[in-house]
Structure formats: structure tokens, C-alpha cells
């Protein structure tokens, strides 16, 4: 399905980004990985993902919270692969505290990574996508991009902003072969989720499964987290020809969290 396409995925050495890299590679895309981690582990990941499709996989550890590094990442991918057809803005972070305890530098960092990084990568990739009249831009927002929440003001504001950026770019490209959409996951079963469940299980003397269900049930009517692989399949759908007229959407995958 994605043979010949090149996908750049920010924050793809772990978690949801890594699941998307594996999924798109499995469908034939070449992949530019980005993110931090142990160089040997990243080299192993590169080989593993390359083995899924036989396509090339590269890695650049740019810090996309820095404007010049975000733009440089797009340029590096273009230089290495000759093009970027799919851009997934996934790298993100959070800071948990009530607003009066949120240091301004944490606000700046969360906004820089969760929102401004996407501005910089999109504006850098757009000319070449317009030239080929084809592109897929996917911004990984959150359920917190659609509804509020306490003690995470920078996260909620940045993820709402990312949905706004998505709509604006989708309108600017509406008459082209380029689409721009957001995915808004609820709780996802990444390492942090499992660690929180393990800690809760130890604290409360309950099983890990009970702890996972208890954590998920706080926000998710489904009572269970979303798997990274499920988000990856949604992203792959957005890259398909079938999704060519899905434009400016903020697609929820959240166990009915935001349906209430
Ligand atoms: P994660 O922490 O597991 O992985 C983050 C990835 O981003 C890693 O590869 C890391 O090296 C990379 N990274 C971190 N800072 C970076 C930077 N400055 N520049 C480049 N790369 C950087 O994250 P995750 O849980 O998989 O989340 C991915 C995205 O999904 C985030 O935008 C997050 O807000 C969003 N999200 C996550 C959940 C969840 O429950 N995990 C829920 C909703 C939305």
C-alpha cells in the first residue's frame, strides 16, 4: 500500500511513534526515525523495522522542540530519501501541576514540542508536497486536544492548539492531494501506562490487570487503554487513498472518553 512512499515520524524510537514506524514499514514505506535513546538499541530497531519491508530505515536524533532542528530533520530526511511523502508529528511531552505551580519554562517547553515543532516541520515539508501534489500530514494530539483536564494546563493548551493547526493546514491544502488530520488518543498502553499500573498494583496489593483497568477507567468508559498498534493502523488508514478526502479531522480513538 505504501510502497515507494517515505514517512518521517517524530519521536519514533519508543511508544506510539515506534508502533507507527513498524506499521507503515510493514505496508512498504521507507522510514525516517527520530527521537532519543541508546544508539545500539536504535540501530537494532532500524534493522528490525527495515526487515519488515525491505525498505530503508534511517534515524536522526534531532530535538524537534528546537525550531532549527525540526526544520533540519525534514531536510535530512529529504536529502537521505529524496522526498518526504508522509509527515507524522508525534513527539510530545507533558508537565503535571496546577497552573500556579507550572513554571513558565515548562510551559514553553511543552508548547515548543507539542505544538510549535509541528509548525516548523509542516512549513518545511509543504513546498515539496505541493510540488508533487501528494502528502499526508498526521498530528498526534490527544483526548486533551478536545476536552479539558486538570493539572496539565500546558498539555491541554498545546494539544488543542495542534487540532487548530491541523484544521488551518487542512483548509490551506483542501484543493490539493495533501491531507492534514489529527489523531486524538485516550490512555494508551505504552511503557508509562504499564509502569503506573505496576506501581498501583504494588501499592494496593492488587493484580497488574486490576490496576490497569482501574487506571483506564478513570477517563475511559471502555475501561481499557488503546494499544499503540491500533493508533498505528488508524494512521496507516489516513495515509491510504481511501482517506484522500478525510481532511482537517480530529479523529478520536479513546474508548468513548470524549463521547460523554
Ligand atoms: P513516549 O514518551 O513513549 O515516546 C516519545 C518519543 O518521542 C520517544 O521516541 C522520545 O525519544 C521522543 N522525544 C521526546 N522528546 C523529543 C524531542 N524533543 N525531539 C524529538 N523526539 C523526542 O511517548 P508516547 O506515549 O508514545 O506519546 C507519543 C505522542 O502521543 C505524544 O505526542 C503524546 O502526547 C501523545 N499521546 C500519548 C498518550 C499516551 O497515553 N501515551 C495519549 C494521548 C496522546
PDB file of C-alpha atoms and ligand atoms in Angstrom:
ATOM      1  CA  UNK A   1       0.000   0.000   0.000  1.00  0.00           C
ATOM      2  CA  UNK A   2       2.793   2.475   0.838  1.00  0.00           C
ATOM      3  CA  UNK A   3       5.477   1.101  -1.459  1.00  0.00           C
ATOM      4  CA  UNK A   4       7.709   3.930  -2.671  1.00  0.00           C
ATOM      5  CA  UNK A   5       6.479   6.366  -0.002  1.00  0.00           C
ATOM      6  CA  UNK A   6       8.779   7.933   2.579  1.00  0.00           C
ATOM      7  CA  UNK A   7       7.464   8.557   6.095  1.00  0.00           C
ATOM      8  CA  UNK A   8       9.089  10.855   8.637  1.00  0.00           C
ATOM      9  CA  UNK A   9       7.813  10.185  12.160  1.00  0.00           C
ATOM     10  CA  UNK A  10       8.980  12.414  15.014  1.00  0.00           C
ATOM     11  CA  UNK A  11       9.502  10.711  18.376  1.00  0.00           C
ATOM     12  CA  UNK A  12       9.564   7.235  16.876  1.00  0.00           C
ATOM     13  CA  UNK A  13      12.208   5.449  18.954  1.00  0.00           C
ATOM     14  CA  UNK A  14       9.560   4.430  21.518  1.00  0.00           C
ATOM     15  CA  UNK A  15       5.846   4.214  22.241  1.00  0.00           C
ATOM     16  CA  UNK A  16       3.206   5.214  19.707  1.00  0.00           C
ATOM     17  CA  UNK A  17       5.758   6.613  17.243  1.00  0.00           C
ATOM     18  CA  UNK A  18       7.622   3.306  17.142  1.00  0.00           C
ATOM     19  CA  UNK A  19       4.365   1.385  16.607  1.00  0.00           C
ATOM     20  CA  UNK A  20       3.553   3.695  13.672  1.00  0.00           C
ATOM     21  CA  UNK A  21       7.047   3.205  12.213  1.00  0.00           C
ATOM     22  CA  UNK A  22       6.636  -0.582  12.358  1.00  0.00           C
ATOM     23  CA  UNK A  23       3.141  -0.417  10.880  1.00  0.00           C
ATOM     24  CA  UNK A  24       3.989   1.887   7.948  1.00  0.00           C
ATOM     25  CA  UNK A  25       7.188  -0.064   7.214  1.00  0.00           C
ATOM     26  CA  UNK A  26       5.110  -3.247   7.194  1.00  0.00           C
ATOM     27  CA  UNK A  27       2.994  -1.613   4.475  1.00  0.00           C
ATOM     28  CA  UNK A  28       6.084  -0.829   2.381  1.00  0.00           C
ATOM     29  CA  UNK A  29       7.123   2.703   3.370  1.00  0.00           C
ATOM     30  CA  UNK A  30      10.704   3.811   3.931  1.00  0.00           C
ATOM     31  CA  UNK A  31      11.046   5.347   7.356  1.00  0.00           C
ATOM     32  CA  UNK A  32      12.977   8.230   8.889  1.00  0.00           C
ATOM     33  CA  UNK A  33      13.020   7.579  12.616  1.00  0.00           C
ATOM     34  CA  UNK A  34      13.553  10.401  15.087  1.00  0.00           C
ATOM     35  CA  UNK A  35      13.941  10.504  18.840  1.00  0.00           C
ATOM     36  CA  UNK A  36      16.353   9.763  21.626  1.00  0.00           C
ATOM     37  CA  UNK A  37      17.726   6.556  23.061  1.00  0.00           C
ATOM     38  CA  UNK A  38      20.685   4.237  23.321  1.00  0.00           C
ATOM     39  CA  UNK A  39      22.493   4.219  19.927  1.00  0.00           C
ATOM     40  CA  UNK A  40      22.882   0.414  19.928  1.00  0.00           C
ATOM     41  CA  UNK A  41      19.197  -0.100  20.703  1.00  0.00           C
ATOM     42  CA  UNK A  42      18.229   2.345  17.963  1.00  0.00           C
ATOM     43  CA  UNK A  43      20.499   0.534  15.493  1.00  0.00           C
ATOM     44  CA  UNK A  44      18.750  -2.739  16.398  1.00  0.00           C
ATOM     45  CA  UNK A  45      15.357  -1.076  15.899  1.00  0.00           C
ATOM     46  CA  UNK A  46      16.437   0.225  12.489  1.00  0.00           C
ATOM     47  CA  UNK A  47      17.416  -3.277  11.369  1.00  0.00           C
ATOM     48  CA  UNK A  48      14.228  -4.793  12.750  1.00  0.00           C
ATOM     49  CA  UNK A  49      11.999  -2.230  11.015  1.00  0.00           C
ATOM     50  CA  UNK A  50      13.947  -2.429   7.748  1.00  0.00           C
ATOM     51  CA  UNK A  51      13.363  -6.186   7.838  1.00  0.00           C
ATOM     52  CA  UNK A  52       9.595  -5.601   7.851  1.00  0.00           C
ATOM     53  CA  UNK A  53       9.510  -4.073   4.381  1.00  0.00           C
ATOM     54  CA  UNK A  54      12.930  -4.345   2.846  1.00  0.00           C
ATOM     55  CA  UNK A  55      12.742  -0.538   2.603  1.00  0.00           C
ATOM     56  CA  UNK A  56      15.361   1.771   4.002  1.00  0.00           C
ATOM     57  CA  UNK A  57      15.167   2.985   7.577  1.00  0.00           C
ATOM     58  CA  UNK A  58      17.270   5.875   8.855  1.00  0.00           C
ATOM     59  CA  UNK A  59      17.431   7.670  12.189  1.00  0.00           C
ATOM     60  CA  UNK A  60      18.200  11.277  13.120  1.00  0.00           C
ATOM     61  CA  UNK A  61      18.054  12.251  16.788  1.00  0.00           C
ATOM     62  CA  UNK A  62      17.028  15.895  16.220  1.00  0.00           C
ATOM     63  CA  UNK A  63      15.439  17.675  19.179  1.00  0.00           C
ATOM     64  CA  UNK A  64      12.285  18.914  17.435  1.00  0.00           C
ATOM     65  CA  UNK A  65      11.440  21.288  20.281  1.00  0.00           C
ATOM     66  CA  UNK A  66      14.174  23.455  18.722  1.00  0.00           C
ATOM     67  CA  UNK A  67      12.930  25.201  15.554  1.00  0.00           C
ATOM     68  CA  UNK A  68      16.156  24.810  13.559  1.00  0.00           C
ATOM     69  CA  UNK A  69      16.461  21.111  14.456  1.00  0.00           C
ATOM     70  CA  UNK A  70      12.832  20.452  13.472  1.00  0.00           C
ATOM     71  CA  UNK A  71      13.430  22.023  10.060  1.00  0.00           C
ATOM     72  CA  UNK A  72      16.799  20.257   9.753  1.00  0.00           C
ATOM     73  CA  UNK A  73      15.096  16.909  10.380  1.00  0.00           C
ATOM     74  CA  UNK A  74      12.829  17.397   7.357  1.00  0.00           C
ATOM     75  CA  UNK A  75      15.826  18.493   5.285  1.00  0.00           C
ATOM     76  CA  UNK A  76      17.872  15.444   6.390  1.00  0.00           C
ATOM     77  CA  UNK A  77      15.048  13.055   5.505  1.00  0.00           C
ATOM     78  CA  UNK A  78      14.658  14.727   2.104  1.00  0.00           C
ATOM     79  CA  UNK A  79      18.385  14.513   1.468  1.00  0.00           C
ATOM     80  CA  UNK A  80      18.609  10.850   2.520  1.00  0.00           C
ATOM     81  CA  UNK A  81      15.469   9.576   0.778  1.00  0.00           C
ATOM     82  CA  UNK A  82      14.910  12.175  -1.918  1.00  0.00           C
ATOM     83  CA  UNK A  83      11.448  13.068  -0.584  1.00  0.00           C
ATOM     84  CA  UNK A  84       9.073  13.076   2.377  1.00  0.00           C
ATOM     85  CA  UNK A  85       5.542  11.943   1.489  1.00  0.00           C
ATOM     86  CA  UNK A  86       4.181  11.308   4.976  1.00  0.00           C
ATOM     87  CA  UNK A  87       4.912  13.506   7.979  1.00  0.00           C
ATOM     88  CA  UNK A  88       3.729  12.345  11.384  1.00  0.00           C
ATOM     89  CA  UNK A  89       4.207  14.851  14.199  1.00  0.00           C
ATOM     90  CA  UNK A  90       4.200  12.584  17.217  1.00  0.00           C
ATOM     91  CA  UNK A  91       6.931  13.639  19.679  1.00  0.00           C
ATOM     92  CA  UNK A  92       5.312  15.063  22.777  1.00  0.00           C
ATOM     93  CA  UNK A  93       5.737  15.674  26.462  1.00  0.00           C
ATOM     94  CA  UNK A  94       3.724  16.843  29.449  1.00  0.00           C
ATOM     95  CA  UNK A  95       4.087  18.625  32.750  1.00  0.00           C
ATOM     96  CA  UNK A  96       1.639  17.901  35.533  1.00  0.00           C
ATOM     97  CA  UNK A  97       0.836  20.654  38.045  1.00  0.00           C
ATOM     98  CA  UNK A  98      -1.874  23.223  38.695  1.00  0.00           C
ATOM     99  CA  UNK A  99      -1.356  26.399  36.702  1.00  0.00           C
ATOM    100  CA  UNK A 100       0.094  28.346  39.627  1.00  0.00           C
ATOM    101  CA  UNK A 101       2.772  25.663  40.037  1.00  0.00           C
ATOM    102  CA  UNK A 102       3.616  25.348  36.342  1.00  0.00           C
ATOM    103  CA  UNK A 103       6.980  27.091  35.801  1.00  0.00           C
ATOM    104  CA  UNK A 104       6.995  29.305  32.684  1.00  0.00           C
ATOM    105  CA  UNK A 105       9.949  27.366  31.258  1.00  0.00           C
ATOM    106  CA  UNK A 106       7.914  24.110  31.456  1.00  0.00           C
ATOM    107  CA  UNK A 107       5.017  25.818  29.661  1.00  0.00           C
ATOM    108  CA  UNK A 108       7.439  26.988  26.962  1.00  0.00           C
ATOM    109  CA  UNK A 109       8.956  23.520  26.581  1.00  0.00           C
ATOM    110  CA  UNK A 110       5.611  21.706  26.290  1.00  0.00           C
ATOM    111  CA  UNK A 111       4.307  24.261  23.779  1.00  0.00           C
ATOM    112  CA  UNK A 112       7.575  24.088  21.810  1.00  0.00           C
ATOM    113  CA  UNK A 113       7.487  20.303  21.483  1.00  0.00           C
ATOM    114  CA  UNK A 114       3.755  19.581  21.313  1.00  0.00           C
ATOM    115  CA  UNK A 115       2.733  22.484  19.080  1.00  0.00           C
ATOM    116  CA  UNK A 116       5.473  24.653  17.569  1.00  0.00           C
ATOM    117  CA  UNK A 117       7.564  21.666  16.386  1.00  0.00           C
ATOM    118  CA  UNK A 118       4.665  20.703  14.093  1.00  0.00           C
ATOM    119  CA  UNK A 119       4.510  24.229  12.683  1.00  0.00           C
ATOM    120  CA  UNK A 120       8.202  24.032  11.810  1.00  0.00           C
ATOM    121  CA  UNK A 121       8.126  20.551  10.256  1.00  0.00           C
ATOM    122  CA  UNK A 122       4.936  21.249   8.278  1.00  0.00           C
ATOM    123  CA  UNK A 123       6.129  24.569   6.874  1.00  0.00           C
ATOM    124  CA  UNK A 124       9.422  22.958   5.844  1.00  0.00           C
ATOM    125  CA  UNK A 125       7.864  19.928   4.146  1.00  0.00           C
ATOM    126  CA  UNK A 126       4.977  21.752   2.460  1.00  0.00           C
ATOM    127  CA  UNK A 127       6.760  23.053  -0.691  1.00  0.00           C
ATOM    128  CA  UNK A 128       7.824  19.569  -1.810  1.00  0.00           C
ATOM    129  CA  UNK A 129       4.395  18.088  -1.047  1.00  0.00           C
ATOM    130  CA  UNK A 130       2.763  20.842  -3.110  1.00  0.00           C
ATOM    131  CA  UNK A 131       5.227  20.190  -5.936  1.00  0.00           C
ATOM    132  CA  UNK A 132       4.179  16.504  -6.106  1.00  0.00           C
ATOM    133  CA  UNK A 133       0.561  17.330  -5.196  1.00  0.00           C
ATOM    134  CA  UNK A 134       0.546  14.472  -2.694  1.00  0.00           C
ATOM    135  CA  UNK A 135       1.137  14.350   1.010  1.00  0.00           C
ATOM    136  CA  UNK A 136      -0.162  13.038   4.291  1.00  0.00           C
ATOM    137  CA  UNK A 137       0.326  15.062   7.462  1.00  0.00           C
ATOM    138  CA  UNK A 138      -0.807  13.477  10.711  1.00  0.00           C
ATOM    139  CA  UNK A 139      -0.566  15.280  14.035  1.00  0.00           C
ATOM    140  CA  UNK A 140      -0.778  13.174  17.172  1.00  0.00           C
ATOM    141  CA  UNK A 141      -2.915  15.234  19.527  1.00  0.00           C
ATOM    142  CA  UNK A 142      -4.849  13.715  22.454  1.00  0.00           C
ATOM    143  CA  UNK A 143      -8.280  13.465  24.034  1.00  0.00           C
ATOM    144  CA  UNK A 144      -6.903  16.508  25.865  1.00  0.00           C
ATOM    145  CA  UNK A 145      -6.891  18.235  22.480  1.00  0.00           C
ATOM    146  CA  UNK A 146     -10.702  18.061  22.530  1.00  0.00           C
ATOM    147  CA  UNK A 147     -11.644  18.416  26.187  1.00  0.00           C
ATOM    148  CA  UNK A 148     -10.012  19.974  29.224  1.00  0.00           C
ATOM    149  CA  UNK A 149      -8.378  18.347  32.213  1.00  0.00           C
ATOM    150  CA  UNK A 150      -6.865  19.471  35.484  1.00  0.00           C
ATOM    151  CA  UNK A 151      -3.211  19.906  36.444  1.00  0.00           C
ATOM    152  CA  UNK A 152      -1.846  19.810  32.893  1.00  0.00           C
ATOM    153  CA  UNK A 153      -2.526  23.255  31.501  1.00  0.00           C
ATOM    154  CA  UNK A 154       0.360  23.278  29.004  1.00  0.00           C
ATOM    155  CA  UNK A 155      -0.561  19.835  27.672  1.00  0.00           C
ATOM    156  CA  UNK A 156      -4.248  20.698  27.202  1.00  0.00           C
ATOM    157  CA  UNK A 157      -3.433  24.052  25.572  1.00  0.00           C
ATOM    158  CA  UNK A 158      -0.781  22.578  23.256  1.00  0.00           C
ATOM    159  CA  UNK A 159      -2.949  19.656  22.156  1.00  0.00           C
ATOM    160  CA  UNK A 160      -5.934  21.958  21.490  1.00  0.00           C
ATOM    161  CA  UNK A 161      -3.547  24.194  19.540  1.00  0.00           C
ATOM    162  CA  UNK A 162      -2.399  21.205  17.496  1.00  0.00           C
ATOM    163  CA  UNK A 163      -6.006  20.490  16.491  1.00  0.00           C
ATOM    164  CA  UNK A 164      -6.303  24.136  15.412  1.00  0.00           C
ATOM    165  CA  UNK A 165      -3.091  23.921  13.401  1.00  0.00           C
ATOM    166  CA  UNK A 166      -4.429  20.749  11.767  1.00  0.00           C
ATOM    167  CA  UNK A 167      -7.652  22.469  10.668  1.00  0.00           C
ATOM    168  CA  UNK A 168      -5.831  25.539   9.338  1.00  0.00           C
ATOM    169  CA  UNK A 169      -3.369  23.462   7.284  1.00  0.00           C
ATOM    170  CA  UNK A 170      -6.194  21.233   6.012  1.00  0.00           C
ATOM    171  CA  UNK A 171      -8.033  24.306   4.731  1.00  0.00           C
ATOM    172  CA  UNK A 172      -4.922  25.705   3.058  1.00  0.00           C
ATOM    173  CA  UNK A 173      -4.416  22.373   1.257  1.00  0.00           C
ATOM    174  CA  UNK A 174      -8.068  21.438   0.743  1.00  0.00           C
ATOM    175  CA  UNK A 175      -7.941  21.595  -3.058  1.00  0.00           C
ATOM    176  CA  UNK A 176      -4.706  19.588  -3.292  1.00  0.00           C
ATOM    177  CA  UNK A 177      -3.630  15.978  -2.889  1.00  0.00           C
ATOM    178  CA  UNK A 178      -2.260  16.816   0.560  1.00  0.00           C
ATOM    179  CA  UNK A 179      -4.312  15.998   3.642  1.00  0.00           C
ATOM    180  CA  UNK A 180      -3.760  17.045   7.230  1.00  0.00           C
ATOM    181  CA  UNK A 181      -5.508  15.333  10.133  1.00  0.00           C
ATOM    182  CA  UNK A 182      -5.102  14.851  13.862  1.00  0.00           C
ATOM    183  CA  UNK A 183      -5.434  11.662  15.896  1.00  0.00           C
ATOM    184  CA  UNK A 184      -6.668  12.131  19.454  1.00  0.00           C
ATOM    185  CA  UNK A 185      -5.890   9.078  21.600  1.00  0.00           C
ATOM    186  CA  UNK A 186      -7.149   8.461  25.118  1.00  0.00           C
ATOM    187  CA  UNK A 187      -4.925   6.487  27.513  1.00  0.00           C
ATOM    188  CA  UNK A 188      -2.514   4.340  25.551  1.00  0.00           C
ATOM    189  CA  UNK A 189      -0.799   1.194  26.789  1.00  0.00           C
ATOM    190  CA  UNK A 190       2.756   2.476  26.454  1.00  0.00           C
ATOM    191  CA  UNK A 191       5.539   1.893  28.981  1.00  0.00           C
ATOM    192  CA  UNK A 192       4.362   4.746  31.219  1.00  0.00           C
ATOM    193  CA  UNK A 193       0.897   3.211  31.468  1.00  0.00           C
ATOM    194  CA  UNK A 194       2.314  -0.191  32.430  1.00  0.00           C
ATOM    195  CA  UNK A 195       4.688   1.390  34.943  1.00  0.00           C
ATOM    196  CA  UNK A 196       1.829   3.325  36.572  1.00  0.00           C
ATOM    197  CA  UNK A 197      -0.199   0.099  36.739  1.00  0.00           C
ATOM    198  CA  UNK A 198       2.731  -1.800  38.252  1.00  0.00           C
ATOM    199  CA  UNK A 199       3.220   0.916  40.900  1.00  0.00           C
ATOM    200  CA  UNK A 200      -0.503   0.976  41.731  1.00  0.00           C
ATOM    201  CA  UNK A 201      -0.612  -2.829  41.928  1.00  0.00           C
ATOM    202  CA  UNK A 202       2.295  -2.822  44.398  1.00  0.00           C
ATOM    203  CA  UNK A 203       0.753  -0.003  46.460  1.00  0.00           C
ATOM    204  CA  UNK A 204      -2.731  -1.519  46.664  1.00  0.00           C
ATOM    205  CA  UNK A 205      -1.872  -5.216  46.668  1.00  0.00           C
ATOM    206  CA  UNK A 206      -3.982  -5.865  43.570  1.00  0.00           C
ATOM    207  CA  UNK A 207      -3.073  -7.631  40.323  1.00  0.00           C
ATOM    208  CA  UNK A 208      -1.500  -5.703  37.466  1.00  0.00           C
ATOM    209  CA  UNK A 209      -4.583  -6.376  35.347  1.00  0.00           C
ATOM    210  CA  UNK A 210      -6.842  -4.900  38.059  1.00  0.00           C
ATOM    211  CA  UNK A 211      -4.526  -1.894  38.334  1.00  0.00           C
ATOM    212  CA  UNK A 212      -4.575  -1.345  34.552  1.00  0.00           C
ATOM    213  CA  UNK A 213      -8.375  -1.492  34.500  1.00  0.00           C
ATOM    214  CA  UNK A 214      -8.604   0.920  37.432  1.00  0.00           C
ATOM    215  CA  UNK A 215      -6.309   3.476  35.756  1.00  0.00           C
ATOM    216  CA  UNK A 216      -8.043   3.209  32.396  1.00  0.00           C
ATOM    217  CA  UNK A 217     -11.491   3.504  33.989  1.00  0.00           C
ATOM    218  CA  UNK A 218     -10.699   6.999  35.313  1.00  0.00           C
ATOM    219  CA  UNK A 219     -11.183   8.517  31.858  1.00  0.00           C
ATOM    220  CA  UNK A 220     -12.132   5.686  29.537  1.00  0.00           C
ATOM    221  CA  UNK A 221     -15.715   4.349  29.584  1.00  0.00           C
ATOM    222  CA  UNK A 222     -14.310   1.286  27.799  1.00  0.00           C
ATOM    223  CA  UNK A 223     -12.241   0.521  30.903  1.00  0.00           C
ATOM    224  CA  UNK A 224      -9.150  -0.395  28.909  1.00  0.00           C
ATOM    225  CA  UNK A 225      -6.356   1.510  27.222  1.00  0.00           C
ATOM    226  CA  UNK A 226      -5.874   1.877  23.489  1.00  0.00           C
ATOM    227  CA  UNK A 227      -2.998  -0.183  22.036  1.00  0.00           C
ATOM    228  CA  UNK A 228      -0.259   1.740  20.170  1.00  0.00           C
ATOM    229  CA  UNK A 229      -0.780  -0.677  17.261  1.00  0.00           C
ATOM    230  CA  UNK A 230      -4.441   0.430  16.989  1.00  0.00           C
ATOM    231  CA  UNK A 231      -3.334   4.051  16.655  1.00  0.00           C
ATOM    232  CA  UNK A 232      -0.771   2.978  14.065  1.00  0.00           C
ATOM    233  CA  UNK A 233      -3.450   1.288  11.944  1.00  0.00           C
ATOM    234  CA  UNK A 234      -5.562   4.471  12.083  1.00  0.00           C
ATOM    235  CA  UNK A 235      -2.540   6.471  10.904  1.00  0.00           C
ATOM    236  CA  UNK A 236      -1.980   3.963   8.091  1.00  0.00           C
ATOM    237  CA  UNK A 237      -5.606   4.392   7.023  1.00  0.00           C
ATOM    238  CA  UNK A 238      -5.098   8.174   6.869  1.00  0.00           C
ATOM    239  CA  UNK A 239      -2.141   7.530   4.534  1.00  0.00           C
ATOM    240  CA  UNK A 240      -4.266   5.438   2.162  1.00  0.00           C
ATOM    241  CA  UNK A 241      -6.052   6.558  -0.999  1.00  0.00           C
ATOM    242  CA  UNK A 242      -9.345   5.708   0.707  1.00  0.00           C
ATOM    243  CA  UNK A 243      -8.698   8.566   3.162  1.00  0.00           C
ATOM    244  CA  UNK A 244      -7.945  11.160   0.459  1.00  0.00           C
ATOM    245  CA  UNK A 245     -10.989  13.237   1.435  1.00  0.00           C
ATOM    246  CA  UNK A 246     -10.541  12.952   5.190  1.00  0.00           C
ATOM    247  CA  UNK A 247      -9.342  16.499   5.789  1.00  0.00           C
ATOM    248  CA  UNK A 248      -8.978  18.582   8.913  1.00  0.00           C
ATOM    249  CA  UNK A 249     -10.419  15.876  11.147  1.00  0.00           C
ATOM    250  CA  UNK A 250      -9.564  15.266  14.771  1.00  0.00           C
ATOM    251  CA  UNK A 251     -10.137  11.523  14.976  1.00  0.00           C
ATOM    252  CA  UNK A 252     -10.834  10.184  18.453  1.00  0.00           C
ATOM    253  CA  UNK A 253      -9.512   6.787  19.483  1.00  0.00           C
ATOM    254  CA  UNK A 254     -10.280   6.980  23.172  1.00  0.00           C
ATOM    255  CA  UNK A 255     -12.673   4.293  24.394  1.00  0.00           C
ATOM    256  CA  UNK A 256     -15.530   6.864  24.265  1.00  0.00           C
ATOM    257  CA  UNK A 257     -13.755   9.305  26.644  1.00  0.00           C
ATOM    258  CA  UNK A 258     -14.824  12.371  24.652  1.00  0.00           C
ATOM    259  CA  UNK A 259     -18.230  10.968  23.659  1.00  0.00           C
ATOM    260  CA  UNK A 260     -19.692  11.982  27.004  1.00  0.00           C
TER     261      UNK A 260
HETATM  262  P1  LIG B   1       6.854   8.224  24.620  1.00  0.00           P
HETATM  263  O1  LIG B   1       7.321   9.061  25.749  1.00  0.00           O
HETATM  264  O2  LIG B   1       6.664   6.758  24.824  1.00  0.00           O
HETATM  265  O3  LIG B   1       7.836   8.422  23.370  1.00  0.00           O
HETATM  266  C1  LIG B   1       8.184   9.703  22.992  1.00  0.00           C
HETATM  267  C2  LIG B   1       9.127   9.660  21.811  1.00  0.00           C
HETATM  268  O4  LIG B   1       9.484  10.995  21.496  1.00  0.00           O
HETATM  269  C3  LIG B   1      10.443   8.937  22.102  1.00  0.00           C
HETATM  270  O5  LIG B   1      10.906   8.337  20.910  1.00  0.00           O
HETATM  271  C4  LIG B   1      11.373  10.080  22.523  1.00  0.00           C
HETATM  272  O6  LIG B   1      12.757   9.784  22.330  1.00  0.00           O
HETATM  273  C5  LIG B   1      10.896  11.147  21.569  1.00  0.00           C
HETATM  274  N1  LIG B   1      11.160  12.513  22.010  1.00  0.00           N
HETATM  275  C6  LIG B   1      10.960  13.053  23.226  1.00  0.00           C
HETATM  276  N2  LIG B   1      11.321  14.350  23.221  1.00  0.00           N
HETATM  277  C7  LIG B   1      11.741  14.621  21.945  1.00  0.00           C
HETATM  278  C8  LIG B   1      12.240  15.771  21.306  1.00  0.00           C
HETATM  279  N3  LIG B   1      12.386  16.931  21.974  1.00  0.00           N
HETATM  280  N4  LIG B   1      12.583  15.705  19.999  1.00  0.00           N
HETATM  281  C9  LIG B   1      12.465  14.532  19.316  1.00  0.00           C
HETATM  282  N5  LIG B   1      11.994  13.400  19.880  1.00  0.00           N
HETATM  283  C10 LIG B   1      11.640  13.457  21.184  1.00  0.00           C
HETATM  284  O7  LIG B   1       5.521   8.929  24.073  1.00  0.00           O
HETATM  285  P2  LIG B   1       4.106   8.288  23.708  1.00  0.00           P
HETATM  286  O8  LIG B   1       3.386   7.976  24.966  1.00  0.00           O
HETATM  287  O9  LIG B   1       4.275   7.243  22.683  1.00  0.00           O
HETATM  288  O10 LIG B   1       3.384   9.569  23.075  1.00  0.00           O
HETATM  289  C11 LIG B   1       3.535   9.931  21.720  1.00  0.00           C
HETATM  290  C12 LIG B   1       2.558  11.045  21.410  1.00  0.00           C
HETATM  291  O11 LIG B   1       1.228  10.608  21.684  1.00  0.00           O
HETATM  292  C13 LIG B   1       2.774  12.319  22.251  1.00  0.00           C
HETATM  293  O12 LIG B   1       2.564  13.455  21.458  1.00  0.00           O
HETATM  294  C14 LIG B   1       1.708  12.201  23.310  1.00  0.00           C
HETATM  295  O13 LIG B   1       1.312  13.449  23.818  1.00  0.00           O
HETATM  296  C15 LIG B   1       0.593  11.533  22.535  1.00  0.00           C
HETATM  297  N6  LIG B   1      -0.354  10.821  23.395  1.00  0.00           N
HETATM  298  C16 LIG B   1       0.082   9.840  24.233  1.00  0.00           C
HETATM  299  C17 LIG B   1      -0.849   9.178  25.025  1.00  0.00           C
HETATM  300  C18 LIG B   1      -0.417   8.083  25.966  1.00  0.00           C
HETATM  301  O14 LIG B   1      -1.255   7.652  26.798  1.00  0.00           O
HETATM  302  N7  LIG B   1       0.791   7.573  25.875  1.00  0.00           N
HETATM  303  C19 LIG B   1      -2.197   9.550  24.990  1.00  0.00           C
HETATM  304  C20 LIG B   1      -2.597  10.550  24.109  1.00  0.00           C
HETATM  305  C21 LIG B   1      -1.663  11.188  23.307  1.00  0.00           C
END
